[in-house]
């Protein structure tokens, strides 16, 4: 595998919409990583069916990070929403955190884009899966209350963590929120 970050700094103002990843490639302050790996036909076929992902590092006022388990069987991880073709990564990220964790958020930054290309062994065929990573904070009311909604939380477990648990799943960009 090869990895090529295009920029080492990653900060920007509030993020409203992200639909065109290529437009982010040369955007100042956004890391753009690309990895290529030769894969067998079984893995290639699996990769072709997977959606892109929007990963959200939600940090509260104490510096703790929101982690969740969507089901009893899955590992703790940053909120991670599937993003289909022509969908908005930012909207998917906000909607996922609100529906799964019951928390309204503001996407404060675009931390980076990780593109994983699978190249089918012995051919020139490729398939790509992207992970767009956002930094976020809970919305806060005038009285200082966070944006917890009245909606029923769908996730199995939701909590705030100062350190990344050793058994947590690590999506691209996760460690940026646990320095």
Short mmCIF file of C-alpha atoms in Angstrom, two decimals, residues 1 8 15 26 29 43 70 74 79-80 82-83 89 91 93 95 97 125 129 135 138 140-141 163 165 167 179:
data_model
loop_
_atom_site.label_atom_id
_atom_site.label_comp_id
_atom_site.label_asym_id
_atom_site.label_seq_id
_atom_site.Cartn_x
_atom_site.Cartn_y
_atom_site.Cartn_z
CA UNK A 1 0.00 0.00 0.00
CA UNK A 8 -0.44 18.40 6.64
CA UNK A 15 -18.90 22.90 6.86
CA UNK A 26 -6.21 21.07 -3.48
CA UNK A 29 -6.09 23.00 5.12
CA UNK A 43 -12.33 -8.57 -1.94
CA UNK A 70 -24.75 1.06 16.70
CA UNK A 74 -20.15 -3.77 16.80
CA UNK A 79 -20.06 8.09 14.40
CA UNK A 80 -19.71 6.84 10.82
CA UNK A 82 -22.80 5.57 4.88
CA UNK A 83 -22.87 7.97 1.93
CA UNK A 89 -21.28 13.83 3.05
CA UNK A 91 -25.70 16.13 5.56
CA UNK A 93 -22.81 13.06 8.94
CA UNK A 95 -28.24 13.25 10.17
CA UNK A 97 -25.28 11.73 14.69
CA UNK A 125 -9.68 -2.51 -12.90
CA UNK A 129 -13.98 3.95 -1.36
CA UNK A 135 -14.66 17.67 13.26
CA UNK A 138 -22.61 19.74 19.96
CA UNK A 140 -25.54 24.70 22.42
CA UNK A 141 -28.72 26.65 23.36
CA UNK A 163 -9.08 8.37 25.58
CA UNK A 165 -10.43 2.53 24.20
CA UNK A 167 -10.90 -2.27 21.66
CA UNK A 179 -4.03 13.44 20.72
#
